[in-house]
């Protein structure tokens, strides 16, 4: 179990990590999700012991390891760049941490072959990394991390430099590999989509703070605050500021959104309403859906789906609809917001409540 | 890269501290000691106060040597930096020629100072030296032993020959780090060769150039071995730089007090230059 | 703006190419219409960047001809072709202000300063950087720098085409959305001929009117995003476009029926007879999971937020199905393929279906 207790890291005047407390269990997959410079790499360096926190402490299995150097910690790391020993074969690359540990030959051989099979590298064991594709190079780095049998494996955007399709394939395999290894995995990414595909737990980061930590799908569906919701949305989260008056959220100019039953008790004031692009639709999704007239600015087609960028009042929304939609620019269309899927945030950005889940 | 904070690291530094104490701090204190005393030998010393410093700062000989140093540094910078950039720009960027050029460029840097001096001392002689002989054969009257200008030319050529490579190698390192996309974009933008240099290559070389200029300035300001070997500071005092003057005072005339005062002033100037170097570099990095 | 014709273009990086294997670009014979927005999509090493560099003039093709508006430009330099290009990593002139960066291509061409000023101001408005004009370009964020790279192309009124080489690689996901929609608006308002290279299907499909899918130095299909999605010409296109990609399984065909193991699948028509192994392709989006159809064993359900991907086993083969956010997998699940969405492939190439 890895524990960060009130960890803060400042470098010069800049605060890279602000008061982070986090507990990660053995055998868990943990995603750090946040934009560039939100503190993902800084946090990983603290976890690894490459950096020492300015204040706070790091605990491993009930032992304070703050300040213990990385060499003594049994940590493996995989980076965005494909880092392998260029002069060694793939076999030797994978075997290198075992050789350092002084493992006997037979065990090294069986471990290397096991990891190579897991990562589909068996045909390439005698090649050197630079003669392989990017995907295979990164698999080699991953195999080395796995064979090390580290208690903590840190992956810093490991798929960012790979082709889209390769990324998709490795992403599907990684959770299986992780599950088999039983160590603590930490995976940093900028892409919400990637976090969802990996599953496990997700910690959303913003400006060096962890805004929320929990099972990935829960963080996605029930963000505690607006920052988390925005971090965990791709396409970007649709938002609008509405005034609550009795049983409705109102906007001059025609929006009248019924307040969900479980939120009936909240004060009459301004709220930021957020909803995902696929919860804005052309067809009325239910009797309580609210109709809104919005102006089309751009339509993007992905083949099976369309992203329609809409201007409404002073905000820009994205609607994700199935099928191919051909709208003229500046055309005004009627779209529907489903109040069952809205998230309501108060003036401080705190969630008034998470959206109610639909019964299946 | 951030530093890892570790108390034990101080023990690793300890041997170096001891070494520096013996090799630098103690001799320096001895020099300070000498600079404020007078002696006629036999280890008998008299307190002289700031006398030597006052004498030094009012001595024409000191200021002339200082002026020579500054002029010398200025000239070699004015030659080596543009020449270094020019050569670096024209070096091949890929293929078999790269290592060949790099080795050729590094060769002069590998030759010890006094050997460089000796080479040029012989090379420039107008009786048996290849260079001196043929220059004279061309009808140019060249004799570095007699003519101050010829002596300066020799020392400068020698320094340029010895050190331009350093500028070349630094600039080359800066140039090869420029991604191809920059050149492609410049082509597309219709940039002239000069514009490519001015707006892409020069800005990317800025940092290494700064290092090159400061290193060469400090180094040339401390020049000693080569002119000592070739000209011995002459003819007359024409190539007597501060360092040569210092040795003449200390060892030639055995004026330990004035020599100590002079070395301290010299040391402070170098210290000041190092400080300027350091501040400029860190400010530059902070700005990035 | 110009129409770009690639006439039988082939390119090899090494000297003396002999077999097809030596060519990075095997044969491209393709027209990019004036004012069109095209994407070149494919995995790394498929030749898409090679083709782009041939159009921009950074590479000279081993064979073939390149025409701009009917004029042969094969032997013209990059400058003479008047194209603009945005690279993977932002290329900006560090020491200049944003304004001077945009003015640079015009000043290089000796445009009078009054015109430079007018054009630069127009462009700054177009790329939404008017308030940054006097700032040094060095301090900007990656997406702003990419806009400057683009702006240096837009500022020239004589530009024949704007080329993009994976321009969003270093941009954060949220800014990608903003930049992409701005690009699209620019294209619609000013009608530039744009060619956009990427390995990211979302970028390609959302940006382009027509997507050119490349594989192993060849163009495998050119079509609208919808065509590529509904009727992939080659199983590679089916796999490469869509996530997850198309389900492809070997079948036997008898008239209007396809046989998959013990299952019989009705087709909307009889495929034309063809040689080579026959396969059936169906997109996960068109695999209906319910209580009717062919029995499957569900191995995994991936909840990706806006929908779920169900991984299941059908007749010993792994297939994927996409179900809605609020749907669940029924007990004793069965799948049905939407008949009109089925494609049949012979030797990996799509065959038409008769009535």
mmCIF file with all atom_site columns, N, CA, C and O in Angstrom, chain C residues 251-259 265-271 280 339-340 342-344 353:
data_model
loop_
_atom_site.group_PDB
_atom_site.id
_atom_site.type_symbol
_atom_site.label_atom_id
_atom_site.label_alt_id
_atom_site.label_comp_id
_atom_site.label_asym_id
_atom_site.label_entity_id
_atom_site.label_seq_id
_atom_site.pdbx_PDB_ins_code
_atom_site.Cartn_x
_atom_site.Cartn_y
_atom_site.Cartn_z
_atom_site.occupancy
_atom_site.B_iso_or_equiv
_atom_site.pdbx_formal_charge
_atom_site.auth_seq_id
_atom_site.auth_comp_id
_atom_site.auth_asym_id
_atom_site.auth_atom_id
_atom_site.pdbx_PDB_model_num
ATOM 1  N N  . UNK C 1 251 ? -16.249 -16.318 -43.555 1.00 0.00 ? 251 UNK C N  1
ATOM 2  C CA . UNK C 1 251 ? -17.559 -16.945 -43.765 1.00 0.00 ? 251 UNK C CA 1
ATOM 3  C C  . UNK C 1 251 ? -17.552 -17.699 -45.097 1.00 0.00 ? 251 UNK C C  1
ATOM 4  O O  . UNK C 1 251 ? -16.646 -17.523 -45.912 1.00 0.00 ? 251 UNK C O  1
ATOM 5  N N  . UNK C 1 252 ? -18.558 -18.523 -45.263 1.00 0.00 ? 252 UNK C N  1
ATOM 6  C CA . UNK C 1 252 ? -18.787 -19.138 -46.569 1.00 0.00 ? 252 UNK C CA 1
ATOM 7  C C  . UNK C 1 252 ? -20.057 -18.520 -47.118 1.00 0.00 ? 252 UNK C C  1
ATOM 8  O O  . UNK C 1 252 ? -20.983 -18.207 -46.375 1.00 0.00 ? 252 UNK C O  1
ATOM 9  N N  . UNK C 1 253 ? -20.074 -18.260 -48.428 1.00 0.00 ? 253 UNK C N  1
ATOM 10 C CA . UNK C 1 253 ? -21.229 -17.583 -49.028 1.00 0.00 ? 253 UNK C CA 1
ATOM 11 C C  . UNK C 1 253 ? -21.991 -18.553 -49.924 1.00 0.00 ? 253 UNK C C  1
ATOM 12 O O  . UNK C 1 253 ? -21.384 -19.293 -50.711 1.00 0.00 ? 253 UNK C O  1
ATOM 13 N N  . UNK C 1 254 ? -23.295 -18.535 -49.763 1.00 0.00 ? 254 UNK C N  1
ATOM 14 C CA . UNK C 1 254 ? -24.134 -19.304 -50.673 1.00 0.00 ? 254 UNK C CA 1
ATOM 15 C C  . UNK C 1 254 ? -25.320 -18.432 -51.026 1.00 0.00 ? 254 UNK C C  1
ATOM 16 O O  . UNK C 1 254 ? -26.230 -18.257 -50.218 1.00 0.00 ? 254 UNK C O  1
ATOM 17 N N  . UNK C 1 255 ? -25.258 -17.850 -52.190 1.00 0.00 ? 255 UNK C N  1
ATOM 18 C CA . UNK C 1 255 ? -26.331 -16.954 -52.612 1.00 0.00 ? 255 UNK C CA 1
ATOM 19 C C  . UNK C 1 255 ? -26.446 -15.768 -51.681 1.00 0.00 ? 255 UNK C C  1
ATOM 20 O O  . UNK C 1 255 ? -25.485 -15.018 -51.518 1.00 0.00 ? 255 UNK C O  1
ATOM 21 N N  . UNK C 1 256 ? -27.631 -15.639 -51.029 1.00 0.00 ? 256 UNK C N  1
ATOM 22 C CA . UNK C 1 256 ? -27.846 -14.505 -50.145 1.00 0.00 ? 256 UNK C CA 1
ATOM 23 C C  . UNK C 1 256 ? -27.599 -14.862 -48.678 1.00 0.00 ? 256 UNK C C  1
ATOM 24 O O  . UNK C 1 256 ? -28.079 -14.160 -47.793 1.00 0.00 ? 256 UNK C O  1
ATOM 25 N N  . UNK C 1 257 ? -26.891 -15.970 -48.469 1.00 0.00 ? 257 UNK C N  1
ATOM 26 C CA . UNK C 1 257 ? -26.658 -16.404 -47.096 1.00 0.00 ? 257 UNK C CA 1
ATOM 27 C C  . UNK C 1 257 ? -25.163 -16.562 -46.835 1.00 0.00 ? 257 UNK C C  1
ATOM 28 O O  . UNK C 1 257 ? -24.434 -17.096 -47.663 1.00 0.00 ? 257 UNK C O  1
ATOM 29 N N  . UNK C 1 258 ? -24.763 -16.065 -45.666 1.00 0.00 ? 258 UNK C N  1
ATOM 30 C CA . UNK C 1 258 ? -23.383 -16.282 -45.240 1.00 0.00 ? 258 UNK C CA 1
ATOM 31 C C  . UNK C 1 258 ? -23.402 -17.276 -44.093 1.00 0.00 ? 258 UNK C C  1
ATOM 32 O O  . UNK C 1 258 ? -24.277 -17.203 -43.240 1.00 0.00 ? 258 UNK C O  1
ATOM 33 N N  . UNK C 1 259 ? -22.457 -18.205 -44.100 1.00 0.00 ? 259 UNK C N  1
ATOM 34 C CA . UNK C 1 259 ? -22.404 -19.188 -43.026 1.00 0.00 ? 259 UNK C CA 1
ATOM 35 C C  . UNK C 1 259 ? -21.162 -18.958 -42.192 1.00 0.00 ? 259 UNK C C  1
ATOM 36 O O  . UNK C 1 259 ? -20.040 -18.897 -42.700 1.00 0.00 ? 259 UNK C O  1
ATOM 37 N N  . UNK C 1 265 ? -26.269 -16.334 -41.642 1.00 0.00 ? 265 UNK C N  1
ATOM 38 C CA . UNK C 1 265 ? -26.560 -14.898 -41.604 1.00 0.00 ? 265 UNK C CA 1
ATOM 39 C C  . UNK C 1 265 ? -27.142 -14.484 -42.942 1.00 0.00 ? 265 UNK C C  1
ATOM 40 O O  . UNK C 1 265 ? -26.534 -14.700 -43.995 1.00 0.00 ? 265 UNK C O  1
ATOM 41 N N  . UNK C 1 266 ? -28.349 -13.900 -42.887 1.00 0.00 ? 266 UNK C N  1
ATOM 42 C CA . UNK C 1 266 ? -28.991 -13.451 -44.124 1.00 0.00 ? 266 UNK C CA 1
ATOM 43 C C  . UNK C 1 266 ? -28.367 -12.140 -44.587 1.00 0.00 ? 266 UNK C C  1
ATOM 44 O O  . UNK C 1 266 ? -28.142 -11.227 -43.793 1.00 0.00 ? 266 UNK C O  1
ATOM 45 N N  . UNK C 1 267 ? -28.067 -12.054 -45.883 1.00 0.00 ? 267 UNK C N  1
ATOM 46 C CA . UNK C 1 267 ? -27.486 -10.841 -46.442 1.00 0.00 ? 267 UNK C CA 1
ATOM 47 C C  . UNK C 1 267 ? -28.555 -10.086 -47.228 1.00 0.00 ? 267 UNK C C  1
ATOM 48 O O  . UNK C 1 267 ? -29.508 -10.694 -47.710 1.00 0.00 ? 267 UNK C O  1
ATOM 49 N N  . UNK C 1 268 ? -28.393 -8.780  -47.379 1.00 0.00 ? 268 UNK C N  1
ATOM 50 C CA . UNK C 1 268 ? -29.382 -8.010  -48.145 1.00 0.00 ? 268 UNK C CA 1
ATOM 51 C C  . UNK C 1 268 ? -29.325 -8.338  -49.634 1.00 0.00 ? 268 UNK C C  1
ATOM 52 O O  . UNK C 1 268 ? -30.263 -8.048  -50.374 1.00 0.00 ? 268 UNK C O  1
ATOM 53 N N  . UNK C 1 269 ? -28.262 -8.950  -50.114 1.00 0.00 ? 269 UNK C N  1
ATOM 54 C CA . UNK C 1 269 ? -28.158 -9.296  -51.529 1.00 0.00 ? 269 UNK C CA 1
ATOM 55 C C  . UNK C 1 269 ? -27.138 -10.388 -51.694 1.00 0.00 ? 269 UNK C C  1
ATOM 56 O O  . UNK C 1 269 ? -26.467 -10.777 -50.743 1.00 0.00 ? 269 UNK C O  1
ATOM 57 N N  . UNK C 1 270 ? -27.006 -10.870 -52.925 1.00 0.00 ? 270 UNK C N  1
ATOM 58 C CA . UNK C 1 270 ? -26.016 -11.914 -53.175 1.00 0.00 ? 270 UNK C CA 1
ATOM 59 C C  . UNK C 1 270 ? -24.715 -11.254 -53.610 1.00 0.00 ? 270 UNK C C  1
ATOM 60 O O  . UNK C 1 270 ? -24.700 -10.509 -54.593 1.00 0.00 ? 270 UNK C O  1
ATOM 61 N N  . UNK C 1 271 ? -23.612 -11.493 -52.884 1.00 0.00 ? 271 UNK C N  1
ATOM 62 C CA . UNK C 1 271 ? -22.333 -10.904 -53.281 1.00 0.00 ? 271 UNK C CA 1
ATOM 63 C C  . UNK C 1 271 ? -21.881 -11.451 -54.633 1.00 0.00 ? 271 UNK C C  1
ATOM 64 O O  . UNK C 1 271 ? -22.137 -12.609 -54.952 1.00 0.00 ? 271 UNK C O  1
ATOM 65 N N  . UNK C 1 280 ? -16.675 -11.596 -43.704 1.00 0.00 ? 280 UNK C N  1
ATOM 66 C CA . UNK C 1 280 ? -17.816 -10.722 -43.459 1.00 0.00 ? 280 UNK C CA 1
ATOM 67 C C  . UNK C 1 280 ? -17.360 -9.644  -42.479 1.00 0.00 ? 280 UNK C C  1
ATOM 68 O O  . UNK C 1 280 ? -16.682 -9.934  -41.495 1.00 0.00 ? 280 UNK C O  1
ATOM 69 N N  . UNK C 1 339 ? -28.610 -6.197  -41.186 1.00 0.00 ? 339 UNK C N  1
ATOM 70 C CA . UNK C 1 339 ? -28.288 -6.740  -42.514 1.00 0.00 ? 339 UNK C CA 1
ATOM 71 C C  . UNK C 1 339 ? -27.734 -5.703  -43.490 1.00 0.00 ? 339 UNK C C  1
ATOM 72 O O  . UNK C 1 339 ? -26.756 -5.967  -44.195 1.00 0.00 ? 339 UNK C O  1
ATOM 73 N N  . UNK C 1 340 ? -28.313 -4.502  -43.504 1.00 0.00 ? 340 UNK C N  1
ATOM 74 C CA . UNK C 1 340 ? -27.883 -3.524  -44.512 1.00 0.00 ? 340 UNK C CA 1
ATOM 75 C C  . UNK C 1 340 ? -26.485 -2.984  -44.229 1.00 0.00 ? 340 UNK C C  1
ATOM 76 O O  . UNK C 1 340 ? -25.900 -2.309  -45.061 1.00 0.00 ? 340 UNK C O  1
ATOM 77 N N  . UNK C 1 342 ? -23.908 -4.884  -43.378 1.00 0.00 ? 342 UNK C N  1
ATOM 78 C CA . UNK C 1 342 ? -22.895 -5.929  -43.560 1.00 0.00 ? 342 UNK C CA 1
ATOM 79 C C  . UNK C 1 342 ? -22.115 -5.674  -44.849 1.00 0.00 ? 342 UNK C C  1
ATOM 80 O O  . UNK C 1 342 ? -22.684 -5.308  -45.875 1.00 0.00 ? 342 UNK C O  1
ATOM 81 N N  . UNK C 1 343 ? -20.812 -5.849  -44.787 1.00 0.00 ? 343 UNK C N  1
ATOM 82 C CA . UNK C 1 343 ? -19.963 -5.794  -45.983 1.00 0.00 ? 343 UNK C CA 1
ATOM 83 C C  . UNK C 1 343 ? -19.295 -7.149  -46.167 1.00 0.00 ? 343 UNK C C  1
ATOM 84 O O  . UNK C 1 343 ? -18.962 -7.814  -45.186 1.00 0.00 ? 343 UNK C O  1
ATOM 85 N N  . UNK C 1 344 ? -19.130 -7.519  -47.428 1.00 0.00 ? 344 UNK C N  1
ATOM 86 C CA . UNK C 1 344 ? -18.469 -8.804  -47.715 1.00 0.00 ? 344 UNK C CA 1
ATOM 87 C C  . UNK C 1 344 ? -17.141 -8.526  -48.418 1.00 0.00 ? 344 UNK C C  1
ATOM 88 O O  . UNK C 1 344 ? -17.052 -7.658  -49.295 1.00 0.00 ? 344 UNK C O  1
ATOM 89 N N  . UNK C 1 353 ? -22.701 -6.206  -53.530 1.00 0.00 ? 353 UNK C N  1
ATOM 90 C CA . UNK C 1 353 ? -23.771 -7.180  -53.396 1.00 0.00 ? 353 UNK C CA 1
ATOM 91 C C  . UNK C 1 353 ? -24.861 -6.881  -54.412 1.00 0.00 ? 353 UNK C C  1
ATOM 92 O O  . UNK C 1 353 ? -25.268 -5.734  -54.563 1.00 0.00 ? 353 UNK C O  1
#
